[in-house]
XYZ file of C-alpha atoms in Angstrom:
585
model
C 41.494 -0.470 -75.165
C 42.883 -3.038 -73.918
C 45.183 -1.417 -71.614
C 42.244 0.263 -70.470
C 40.173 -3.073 -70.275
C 43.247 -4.633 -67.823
C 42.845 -1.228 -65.151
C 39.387 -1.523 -64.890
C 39.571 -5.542 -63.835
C 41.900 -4.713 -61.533
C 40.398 -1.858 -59.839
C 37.136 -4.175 -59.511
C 39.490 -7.026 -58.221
C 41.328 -4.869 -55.651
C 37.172 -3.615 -55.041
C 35.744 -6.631 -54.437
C 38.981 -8.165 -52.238
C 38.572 -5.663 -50.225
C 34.926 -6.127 -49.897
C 35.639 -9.765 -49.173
C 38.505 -9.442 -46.776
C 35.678 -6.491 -44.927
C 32.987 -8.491 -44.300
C 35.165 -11.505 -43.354
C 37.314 -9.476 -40.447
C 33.196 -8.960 -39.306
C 31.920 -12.213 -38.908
C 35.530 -13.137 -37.695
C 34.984 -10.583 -35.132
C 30.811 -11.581 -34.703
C 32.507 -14.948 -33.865
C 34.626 -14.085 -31.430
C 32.579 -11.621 -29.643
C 30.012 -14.781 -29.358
C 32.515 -16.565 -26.548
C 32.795 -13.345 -24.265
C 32.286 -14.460 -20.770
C 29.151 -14.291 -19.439
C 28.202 -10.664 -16.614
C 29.263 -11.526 -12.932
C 26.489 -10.802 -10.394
C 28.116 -9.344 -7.520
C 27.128 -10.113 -4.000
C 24.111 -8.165 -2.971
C 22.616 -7.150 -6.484
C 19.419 -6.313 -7.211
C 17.721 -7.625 -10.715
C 16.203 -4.185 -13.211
C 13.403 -5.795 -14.900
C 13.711 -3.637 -17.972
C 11.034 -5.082 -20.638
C 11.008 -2.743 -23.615
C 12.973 -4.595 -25.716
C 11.449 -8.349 -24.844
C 8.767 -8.650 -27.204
C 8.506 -12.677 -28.265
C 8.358 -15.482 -25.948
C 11.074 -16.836 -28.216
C 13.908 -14.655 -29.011
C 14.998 -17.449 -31.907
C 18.254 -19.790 -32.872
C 19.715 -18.765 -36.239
C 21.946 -20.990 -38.615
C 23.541 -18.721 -41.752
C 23.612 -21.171 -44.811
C 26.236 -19.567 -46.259
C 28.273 -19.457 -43.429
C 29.528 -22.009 -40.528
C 27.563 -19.481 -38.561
C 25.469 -20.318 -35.951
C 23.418 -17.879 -33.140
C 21.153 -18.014 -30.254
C 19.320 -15.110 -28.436
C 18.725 -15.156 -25.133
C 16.221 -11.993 -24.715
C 12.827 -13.704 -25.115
C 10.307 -13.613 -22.104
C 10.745 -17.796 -22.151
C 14.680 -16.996 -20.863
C 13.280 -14.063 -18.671
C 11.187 -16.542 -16.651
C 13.627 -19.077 -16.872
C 16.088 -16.307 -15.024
C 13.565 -15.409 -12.222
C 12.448 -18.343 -11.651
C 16.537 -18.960 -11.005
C 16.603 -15.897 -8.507
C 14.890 -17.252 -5.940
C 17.158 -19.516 -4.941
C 20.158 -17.554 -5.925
C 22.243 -15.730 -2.833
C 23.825 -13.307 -4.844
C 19.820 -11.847 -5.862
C 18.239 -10.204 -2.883
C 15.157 -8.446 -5.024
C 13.884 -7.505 -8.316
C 13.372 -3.527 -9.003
C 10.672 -2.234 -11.639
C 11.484 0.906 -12.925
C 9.639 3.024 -15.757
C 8.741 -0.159 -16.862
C 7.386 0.184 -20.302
C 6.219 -3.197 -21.684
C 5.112 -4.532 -25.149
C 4.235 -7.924 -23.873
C 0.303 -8.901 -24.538
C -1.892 -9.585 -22.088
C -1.640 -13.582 -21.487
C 1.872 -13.267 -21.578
C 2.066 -10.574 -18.748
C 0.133 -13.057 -16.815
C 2.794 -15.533 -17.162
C 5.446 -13.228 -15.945
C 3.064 -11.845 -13.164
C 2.881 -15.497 -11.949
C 6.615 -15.900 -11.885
C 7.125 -12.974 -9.966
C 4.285 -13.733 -7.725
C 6.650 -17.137 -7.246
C 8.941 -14.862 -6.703
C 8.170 -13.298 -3.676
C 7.297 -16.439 -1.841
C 11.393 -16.468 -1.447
C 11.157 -14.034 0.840
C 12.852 -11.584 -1.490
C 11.618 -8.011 -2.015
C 9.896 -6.134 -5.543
C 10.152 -2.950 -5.668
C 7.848 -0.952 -8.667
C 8.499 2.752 -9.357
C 6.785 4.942 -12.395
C 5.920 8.143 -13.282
C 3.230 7.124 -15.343
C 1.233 4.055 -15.521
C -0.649 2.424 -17.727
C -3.498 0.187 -17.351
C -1.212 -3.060 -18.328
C 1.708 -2.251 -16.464
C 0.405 -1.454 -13.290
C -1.346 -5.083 -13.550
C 2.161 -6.721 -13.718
C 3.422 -4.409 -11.799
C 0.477 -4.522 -8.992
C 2.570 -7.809 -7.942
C 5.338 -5.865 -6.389
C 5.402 -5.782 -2.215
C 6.003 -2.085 -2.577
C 4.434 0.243 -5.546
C 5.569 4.204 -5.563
C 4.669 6.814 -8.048
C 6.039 10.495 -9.121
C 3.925 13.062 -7.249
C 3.015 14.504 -10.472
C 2.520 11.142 -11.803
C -0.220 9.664 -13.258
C -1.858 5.867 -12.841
C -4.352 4.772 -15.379
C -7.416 2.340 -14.462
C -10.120 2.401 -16.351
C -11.331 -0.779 -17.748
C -10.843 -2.284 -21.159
C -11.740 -1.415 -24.825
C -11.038 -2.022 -27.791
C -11.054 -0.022 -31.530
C -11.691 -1.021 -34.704
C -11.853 1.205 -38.320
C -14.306 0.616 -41.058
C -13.515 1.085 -44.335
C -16.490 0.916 -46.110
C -17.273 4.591 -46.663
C -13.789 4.963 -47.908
C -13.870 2.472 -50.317
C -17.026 3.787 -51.984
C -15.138 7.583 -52.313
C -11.955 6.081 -53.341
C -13.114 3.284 -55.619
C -10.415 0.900 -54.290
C -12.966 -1.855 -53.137
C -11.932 -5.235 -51.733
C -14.144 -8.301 -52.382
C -15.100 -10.466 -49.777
C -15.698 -14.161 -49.386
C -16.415 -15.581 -45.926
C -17.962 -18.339 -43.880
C -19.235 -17.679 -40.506
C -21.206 -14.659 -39.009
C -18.507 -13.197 -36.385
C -15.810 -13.264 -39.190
C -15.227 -9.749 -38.246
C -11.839 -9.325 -39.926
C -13.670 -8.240 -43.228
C -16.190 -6.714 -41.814
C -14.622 -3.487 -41.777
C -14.361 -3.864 -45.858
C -18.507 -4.787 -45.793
C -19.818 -1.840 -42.870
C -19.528 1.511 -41.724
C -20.415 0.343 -38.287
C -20.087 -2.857 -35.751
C -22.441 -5.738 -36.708
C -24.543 -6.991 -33.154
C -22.507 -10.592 -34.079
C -19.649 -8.960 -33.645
C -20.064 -5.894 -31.125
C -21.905 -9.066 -28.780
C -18.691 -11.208 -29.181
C -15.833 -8.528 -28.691
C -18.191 -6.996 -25.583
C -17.887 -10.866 -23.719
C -14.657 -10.947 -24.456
C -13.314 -7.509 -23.302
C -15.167 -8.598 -19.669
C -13.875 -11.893 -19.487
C -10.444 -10.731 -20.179
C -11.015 -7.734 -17.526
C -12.494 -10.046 -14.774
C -8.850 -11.951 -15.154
C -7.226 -9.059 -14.552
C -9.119 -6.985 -11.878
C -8.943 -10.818 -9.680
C -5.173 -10.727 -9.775
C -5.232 -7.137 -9.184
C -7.748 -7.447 -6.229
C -5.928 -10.435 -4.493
C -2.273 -8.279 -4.750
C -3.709 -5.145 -3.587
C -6.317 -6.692 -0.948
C -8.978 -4.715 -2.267
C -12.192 -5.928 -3.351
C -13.175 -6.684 -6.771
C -16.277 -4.730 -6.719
C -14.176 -1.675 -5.173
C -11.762 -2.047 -8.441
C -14.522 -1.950 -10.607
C -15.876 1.310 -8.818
C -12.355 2.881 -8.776
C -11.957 1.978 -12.719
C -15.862 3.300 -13.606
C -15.170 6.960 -12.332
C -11.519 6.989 -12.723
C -10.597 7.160 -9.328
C -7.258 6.816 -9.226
C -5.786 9.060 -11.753
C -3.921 11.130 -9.504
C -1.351 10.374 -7.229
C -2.948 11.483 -3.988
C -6.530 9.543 -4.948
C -4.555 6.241 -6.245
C -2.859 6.487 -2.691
C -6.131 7.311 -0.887
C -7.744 3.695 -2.805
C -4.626 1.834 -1.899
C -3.715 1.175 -5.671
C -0.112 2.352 -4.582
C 1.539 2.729 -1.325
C 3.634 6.006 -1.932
C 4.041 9.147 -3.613
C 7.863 10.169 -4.187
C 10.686 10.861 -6.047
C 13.088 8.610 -7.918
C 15.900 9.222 -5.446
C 13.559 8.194 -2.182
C 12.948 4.945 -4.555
C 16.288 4.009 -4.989
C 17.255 4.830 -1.357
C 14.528 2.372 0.054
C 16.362 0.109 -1.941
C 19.732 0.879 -0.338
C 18.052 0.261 3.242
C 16.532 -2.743 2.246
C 20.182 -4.341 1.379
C 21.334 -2.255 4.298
C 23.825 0.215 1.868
C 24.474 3.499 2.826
C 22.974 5.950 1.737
C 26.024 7.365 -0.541
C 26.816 4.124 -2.229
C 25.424 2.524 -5.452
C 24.081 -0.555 -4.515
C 24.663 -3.556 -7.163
C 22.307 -4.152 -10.404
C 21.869 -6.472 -13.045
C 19.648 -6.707 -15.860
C 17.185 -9.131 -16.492
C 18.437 -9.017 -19.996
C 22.054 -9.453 -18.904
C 20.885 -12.333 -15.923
C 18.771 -14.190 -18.387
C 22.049 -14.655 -20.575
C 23.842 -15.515 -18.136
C 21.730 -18.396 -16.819
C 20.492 -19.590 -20.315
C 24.604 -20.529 -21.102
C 25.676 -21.717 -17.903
C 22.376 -22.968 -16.169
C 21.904 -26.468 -18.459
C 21.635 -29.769 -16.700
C 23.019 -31.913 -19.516
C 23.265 -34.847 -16.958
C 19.414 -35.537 -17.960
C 19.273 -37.266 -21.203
C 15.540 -36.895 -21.917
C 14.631 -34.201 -23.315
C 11.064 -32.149 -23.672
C 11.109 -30.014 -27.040
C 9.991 -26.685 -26.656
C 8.803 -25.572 -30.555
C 7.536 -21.673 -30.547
C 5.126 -20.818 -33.508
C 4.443 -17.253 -32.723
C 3.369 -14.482 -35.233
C 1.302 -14.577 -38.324
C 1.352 -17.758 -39.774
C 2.321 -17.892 -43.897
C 4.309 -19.915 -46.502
C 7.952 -19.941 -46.250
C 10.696 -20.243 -44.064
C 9.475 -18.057 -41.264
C 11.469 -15.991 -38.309
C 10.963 -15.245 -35.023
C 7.830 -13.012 -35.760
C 6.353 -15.490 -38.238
C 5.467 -18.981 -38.523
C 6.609 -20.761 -41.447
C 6.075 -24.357 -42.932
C 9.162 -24.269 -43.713
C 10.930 -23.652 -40.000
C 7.447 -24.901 -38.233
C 7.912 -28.809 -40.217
C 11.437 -29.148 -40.035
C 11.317 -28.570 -35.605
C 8.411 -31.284 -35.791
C 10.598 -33.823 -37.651
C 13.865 -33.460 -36.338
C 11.933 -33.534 -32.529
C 9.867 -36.764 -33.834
C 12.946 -38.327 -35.094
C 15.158 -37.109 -31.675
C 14.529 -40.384 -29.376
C 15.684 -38.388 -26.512
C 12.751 -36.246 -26.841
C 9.935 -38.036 -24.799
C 7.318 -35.115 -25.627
C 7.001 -31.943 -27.352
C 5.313 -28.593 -26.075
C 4.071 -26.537 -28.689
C 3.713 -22.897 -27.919
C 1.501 -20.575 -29.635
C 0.776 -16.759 -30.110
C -0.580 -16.108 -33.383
C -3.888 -15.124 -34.625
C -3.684 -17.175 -37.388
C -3.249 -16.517 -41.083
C -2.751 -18.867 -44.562
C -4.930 -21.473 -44.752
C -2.959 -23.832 -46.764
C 0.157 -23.550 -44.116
C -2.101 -23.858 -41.390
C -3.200 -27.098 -42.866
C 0.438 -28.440 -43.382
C 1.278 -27.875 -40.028
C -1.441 -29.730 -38.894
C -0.542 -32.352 -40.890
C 3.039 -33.095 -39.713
C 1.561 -32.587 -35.793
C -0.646 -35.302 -36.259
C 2.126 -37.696 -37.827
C 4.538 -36.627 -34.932
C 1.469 -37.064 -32.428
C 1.776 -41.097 -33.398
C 5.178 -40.890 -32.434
C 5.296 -38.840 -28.989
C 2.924 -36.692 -27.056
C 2.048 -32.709 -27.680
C 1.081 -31.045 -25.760
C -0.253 -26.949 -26.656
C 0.929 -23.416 -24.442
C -1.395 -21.006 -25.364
C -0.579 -17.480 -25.489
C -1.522 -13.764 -25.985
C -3.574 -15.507 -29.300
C -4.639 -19.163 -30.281
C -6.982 -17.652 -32.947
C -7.955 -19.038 -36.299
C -5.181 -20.802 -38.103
C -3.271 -20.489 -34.888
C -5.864 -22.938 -33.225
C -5.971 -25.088 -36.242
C -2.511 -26.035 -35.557
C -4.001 -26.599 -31.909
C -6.778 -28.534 -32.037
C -5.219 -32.231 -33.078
C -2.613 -31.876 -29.823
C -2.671 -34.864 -26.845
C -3.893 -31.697 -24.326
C -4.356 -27.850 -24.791
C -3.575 -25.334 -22.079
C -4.674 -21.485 -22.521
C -4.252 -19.186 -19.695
C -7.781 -17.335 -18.766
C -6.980 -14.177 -20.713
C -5.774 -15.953 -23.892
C -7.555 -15.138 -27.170
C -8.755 -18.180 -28.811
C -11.249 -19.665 -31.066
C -12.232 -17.667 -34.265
C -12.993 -20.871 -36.166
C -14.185 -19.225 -39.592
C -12.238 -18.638 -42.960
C -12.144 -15.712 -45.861
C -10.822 -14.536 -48.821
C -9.946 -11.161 -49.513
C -9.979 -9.491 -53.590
C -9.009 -6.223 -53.806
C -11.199 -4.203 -56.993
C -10.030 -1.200 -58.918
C -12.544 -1.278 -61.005
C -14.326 2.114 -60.058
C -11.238 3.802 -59.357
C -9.759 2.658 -62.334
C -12.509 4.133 -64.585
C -12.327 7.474 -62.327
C -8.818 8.310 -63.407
C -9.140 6.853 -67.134
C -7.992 3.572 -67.256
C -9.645 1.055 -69.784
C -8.797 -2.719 -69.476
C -9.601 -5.389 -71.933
C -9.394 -8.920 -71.560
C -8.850 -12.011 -74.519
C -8.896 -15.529 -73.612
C -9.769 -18.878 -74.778
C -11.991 -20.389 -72.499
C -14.522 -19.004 -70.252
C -12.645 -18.743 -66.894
C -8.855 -18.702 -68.291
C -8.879 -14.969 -67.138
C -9.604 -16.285 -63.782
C -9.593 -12.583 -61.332
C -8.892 -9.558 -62.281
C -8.475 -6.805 -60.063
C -9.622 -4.470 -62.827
C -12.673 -5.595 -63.571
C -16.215 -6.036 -61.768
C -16.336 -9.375 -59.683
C -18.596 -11.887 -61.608
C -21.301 -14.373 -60.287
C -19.648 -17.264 -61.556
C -15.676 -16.513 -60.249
C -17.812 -15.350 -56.650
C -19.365 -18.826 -56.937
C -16.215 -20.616 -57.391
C -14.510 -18.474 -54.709
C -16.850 -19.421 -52.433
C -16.656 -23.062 -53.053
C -13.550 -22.572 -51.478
C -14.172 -20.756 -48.680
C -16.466 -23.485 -47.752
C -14.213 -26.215 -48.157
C -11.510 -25.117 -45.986
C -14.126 -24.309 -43.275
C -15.595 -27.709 -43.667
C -12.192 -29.063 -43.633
C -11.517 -26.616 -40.183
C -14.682 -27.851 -38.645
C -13.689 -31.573 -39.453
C -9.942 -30.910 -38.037
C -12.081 -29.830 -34.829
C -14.429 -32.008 -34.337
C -11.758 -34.609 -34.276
C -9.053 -33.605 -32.270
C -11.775 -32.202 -29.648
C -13.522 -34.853 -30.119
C -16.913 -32.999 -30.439
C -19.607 -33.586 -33.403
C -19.306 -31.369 -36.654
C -22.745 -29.294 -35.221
C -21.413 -28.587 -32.031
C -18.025 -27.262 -33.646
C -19.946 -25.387 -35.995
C -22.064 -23.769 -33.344
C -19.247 -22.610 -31.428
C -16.955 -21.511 -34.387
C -18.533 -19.411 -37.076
C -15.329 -17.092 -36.622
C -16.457 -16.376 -33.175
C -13.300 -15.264 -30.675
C -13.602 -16.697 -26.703
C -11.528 -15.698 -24.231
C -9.405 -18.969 -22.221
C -11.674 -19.161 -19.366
C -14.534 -19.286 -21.637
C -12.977 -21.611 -23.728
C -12.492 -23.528 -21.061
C -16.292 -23.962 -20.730
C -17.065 -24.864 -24.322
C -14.188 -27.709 -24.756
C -11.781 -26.041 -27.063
C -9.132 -26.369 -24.553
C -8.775 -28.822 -21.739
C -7.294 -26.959 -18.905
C -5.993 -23.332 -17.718
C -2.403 -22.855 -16.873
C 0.472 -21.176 -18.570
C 3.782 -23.006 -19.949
C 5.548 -24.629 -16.947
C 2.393 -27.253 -16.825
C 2.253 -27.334 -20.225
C 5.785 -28.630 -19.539
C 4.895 -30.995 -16.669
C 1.680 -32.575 -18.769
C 4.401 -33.113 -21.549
C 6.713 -35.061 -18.898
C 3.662 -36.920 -17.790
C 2.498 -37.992 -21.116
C 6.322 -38.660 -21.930
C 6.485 -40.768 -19.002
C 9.779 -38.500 -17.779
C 10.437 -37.259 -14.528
C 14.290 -36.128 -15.451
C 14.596 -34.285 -18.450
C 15.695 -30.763 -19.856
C 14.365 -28.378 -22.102
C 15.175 -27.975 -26.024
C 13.763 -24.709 -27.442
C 12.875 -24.702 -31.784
C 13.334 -23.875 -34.508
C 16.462 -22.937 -35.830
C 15.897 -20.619 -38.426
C 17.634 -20.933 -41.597
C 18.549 -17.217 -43.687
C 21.387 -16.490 -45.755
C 24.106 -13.922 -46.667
C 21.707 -11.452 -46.695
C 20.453 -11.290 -43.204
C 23.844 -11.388 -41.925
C 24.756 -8.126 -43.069
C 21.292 -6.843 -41.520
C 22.697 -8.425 -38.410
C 25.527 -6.419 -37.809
C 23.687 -3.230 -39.283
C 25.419 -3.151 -42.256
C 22.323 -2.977 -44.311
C 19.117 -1.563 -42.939
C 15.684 -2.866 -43.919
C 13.376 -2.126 -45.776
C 10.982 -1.675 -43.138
C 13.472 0.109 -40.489
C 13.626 2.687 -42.899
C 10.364 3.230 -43.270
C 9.303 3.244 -39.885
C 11.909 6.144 -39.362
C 10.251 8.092 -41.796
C 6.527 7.816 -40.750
C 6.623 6.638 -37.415
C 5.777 3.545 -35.044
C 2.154 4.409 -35.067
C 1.912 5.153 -38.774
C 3.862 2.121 -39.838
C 1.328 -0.402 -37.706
C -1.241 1.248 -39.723
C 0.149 1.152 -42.603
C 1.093 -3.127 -41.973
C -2.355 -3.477 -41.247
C -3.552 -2.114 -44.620
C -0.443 -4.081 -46.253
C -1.784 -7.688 -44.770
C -5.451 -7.421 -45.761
C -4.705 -6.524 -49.154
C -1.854 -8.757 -49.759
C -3.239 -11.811 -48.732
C -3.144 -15.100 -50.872
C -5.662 -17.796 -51.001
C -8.163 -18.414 -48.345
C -7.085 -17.246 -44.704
C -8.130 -19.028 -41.634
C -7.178 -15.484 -39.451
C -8.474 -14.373 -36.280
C -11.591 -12.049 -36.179
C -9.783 -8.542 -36.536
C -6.704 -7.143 -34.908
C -7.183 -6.487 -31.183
C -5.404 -4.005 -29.282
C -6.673 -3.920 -25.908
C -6.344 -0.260 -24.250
């Protein structure tokens, strides 16, 4: 036996060497591979503005604990603007092509980029946009180019905005899986769906202002790009006409109809190439790398932090998708405490989510605000908890089409009660005083739990309102008018004082050098995430995630649904979350 016992420890000692001695040759090599030279852009190159794989204004800095292991992206649409707005003045760059572009950028953030390559152009240097199908948002960014082509069998869509949402009510009353609400304020639409089988008028009257304000944006850019009028788009989008080739042509949304190969020869002739040589491409994804590592003026000592809180916001750490106390506090202190940091820029796309983190954040924003200026970027979302972490900043910019507002709380109980009884289940309960049970899902939702629940639904609005009132300096009444849970778009924002003026990051950036009292200075993006052993093997692919492998199985489409359900029935404590879940169309 004990012969026996000896082999087995060291066949598990050889096992786990190896092992170690594996997955040490790959972060050797990880290591290594992260000092490769930067890509060379030949002479006469032309920039491919590929977009499917930018999704985050922040692509994210992240420091393994259990290694000496540190990594920075480069691939967020911050480092994408950064690069074009480079371009212009760069010889080797003599235009930008847009090709099949398929984009998962929202709408306030294809704004920004629409800007930048409006700046662009004023260079004197060409865009170029090819498709064979377009959809409403990408032709908007992609109305900026000089020249616009489409497939003849192509297809352009322009149609005007709308937006979906499901009700569960019905459902819940077959099923017996019920979820208890607890709200304050009449557009609080996110639990509506849980309460109706149908749109309230609150809410069908806010999400109908909204989807026009956030359309007139659009249809302006689109008008002033294409030199036709506003009224005309609005005709052209009413009877759909422009969903062929030949009638988008005949209203002057596009300029022509041909092939890919005609496309890429206009290029050619543009940078005088003939006709049977490649001409010389880059992309964005590969140009943005190279100038984030070699484009840094470290000659200015100031410095204006940059600190990304994008995603849903909850307890924790936090990543690149989600905003974390944890992440979101530490970036705040270590900027306060930085005196070569004159002024911070806060930049947010979230529609809000926990309460209690929401509150936190706010907290250590307001001690860094006595220390140096902050100044807020709004954008796809400033909704709900995301503008609670707002609302106490120096200034707040929100570009017109930004989603903002929703100043209303809930909380969300799911109840098995009926479904429970349907299939045979039979819970009792023993306790010792009358509210040590506290909530069960399991059995009917008394008065007196409802009561207390509500207490604190009420309190955290209160406590919203107050936040507010304060930082926008308006009275509790005229907060509470406005709020309610009730979404505005920027420009309408604008109007009502819950942000002070419309523009997108770069004078966000400039307000923070003013207030800083800076006129040299460079940027410093945040946070550095923090994750462990862990995440390193998902990093190199050596362990896929949990939710990679389920979105193989079902599907892209069937997964969002499915995330959807997963949030409103996992949520803990009181949520200060944006209206509902808007996918514009």
């Amino acid at each position: 036996m004990k012969f026996l016992g000896n082999v087995l420890a060291t066949i598990v000692g050889i096992f786990v060497f190896c092992m170690i001695c594996f997955f040490g040759l790959l972060l050797i090599g990880a290591l290594l591979g992260s000092g490769e030279e930067t890509v060379q852009v030949k002479n006469n190159s032309v920039i491919e503005l590929d977009l499917s794989k930018i999704n985050y204004d922040y692509a994210g800095k992240v420091n393994f604990k259990d290694f000496d292991y540190f990594k920075a992206q480069h691939d967020g649409l911050s480092d994408v603007l950064k690069a074009i707005e480079y371009a212009k003045t760069d010889d080797d760059i003599k235009g930008i092509s847009i090709l099949n572009n398929v984009s998962n950028l929202g709408i306030a953030q294809t704004k920004a980029l629409r800007d930048q390559l409006e700046d662009f152009k004023k260079s004197g240097k060409f865009i170029y946009s090819y498709a064979d199908v377009y959809s409403q948002k990408d032709y908007y960014l992609n109305s900026v180019a000089n020249t616009i082509y489409i497939n003849p069998i192509g297809e352009l869509e322009f149609k005007g905005l709308s937006a979906e949402i499901m009700f569960f009510k019905d459902f819940q009353e077959k099923s017996g899986l019920k979820m208890e609400v607890i709200r304050h304020g009449k557009y609080k639409s996110a639990v509506e769906p849980f309460l109706e089988n149908k749109m309230s008028d609150a809410n069908r009257e806010q999400t109908t202002a909204l989807l026009n304000s956030l359309w007139n944006s659009v249809v302006t850019e689109v008008a002033k790009s294409r030199k036709i009028s506003v009224e005309r788009l609005n005709q052209i989008a009413d009877g759909l006409l422009a969903r062929t080739p030949e009638m988008a042509k005949s209203e002057r949304l596009i300029d022509k109809i041909a092939y890919e190969d005609v496309y890429h020869n206009d290029i050619r002739n543009a940078l005088k190439v003939d006709q049977d040589e490649d001409y010389n491409k880059v992309s964005i994804a590969d140009y943005a790398d190279k100038i984030a590592t070699s484009n840094i003026n470290f000659e200015a000592k100031d410095k204006i932090a940059i600190i990304y809180a994008q995603g849903e916001i909850a307890s924790g750490e936090g990543d690149v998708n989600v905003i974390g106390e944890g992440s979101m506090r530490r970036s705040l202190q270590e900027a306060r405490k930085d005196k070569n940091v004159k002024a911070i820029v806060l930049r947010i796309d979230s529609p809000g989510g926990n309460a209690l983190t929401s509150e936190l954040i706010w907290r250590e924003i307001e001690l860094t605000k006595k220390v140096k200026p902050i100044v807020v970027s709004m954008g796809n979302y400033a909704a709900s908890g995301g503008y609670y972490i707002a609302c106490n900043a120096n200034e707040i910019f929100a570009e017109a089409n930004t989603i903002t507002g929703s100043i209303g709380v809930f909380g969300i109980l799911p109840n098995f009660t009926v479904a429970a009884e349907k299939i045979g289940l039979d819970i009792e309960q023993v306790r010792t005083h009358t509210n040590a049970s506290g909530y069960s899902p399991f059995k009917p939702l008394d008065d007196n739990y409802r009561a207390f629940a509500q207490e604190g639904v009420e309190h955290i609005y209160n406590t919203f309102v107050n936040r507010v009132s304060a930082g926008r300096k308006l009275t509790f009444e005229q907060v509470d008018a406005i709020g309610q849970g009730r979404v505005w778009s920027g420009q309408d924002a604008l109007k009502i004082g819950l942000v002070d003026k419309i523009g997108g990051m770069d004078e966000a950036i400039i307000e923070a050098a003013k207030l800083g009292k800076t006129s040299k200075y460079r940027t410093q993006d945040y946070p550095e995430f923090e994750k462990d052993f862990g995440d390193v093997l998902a990093q190199f692919g050596l362990a896929q995630s949990k939710e990679s492998m389920i979105k193989e199985e079902i599907g892209e489409k069937n997964y969002e649904m499915l995330q959807r359900i997963k949030v409103m029935t996992t949520q803990k404590g009181v949520q200060a979350r944006m209206a509902y879940e808007l996918k514009i169309n």
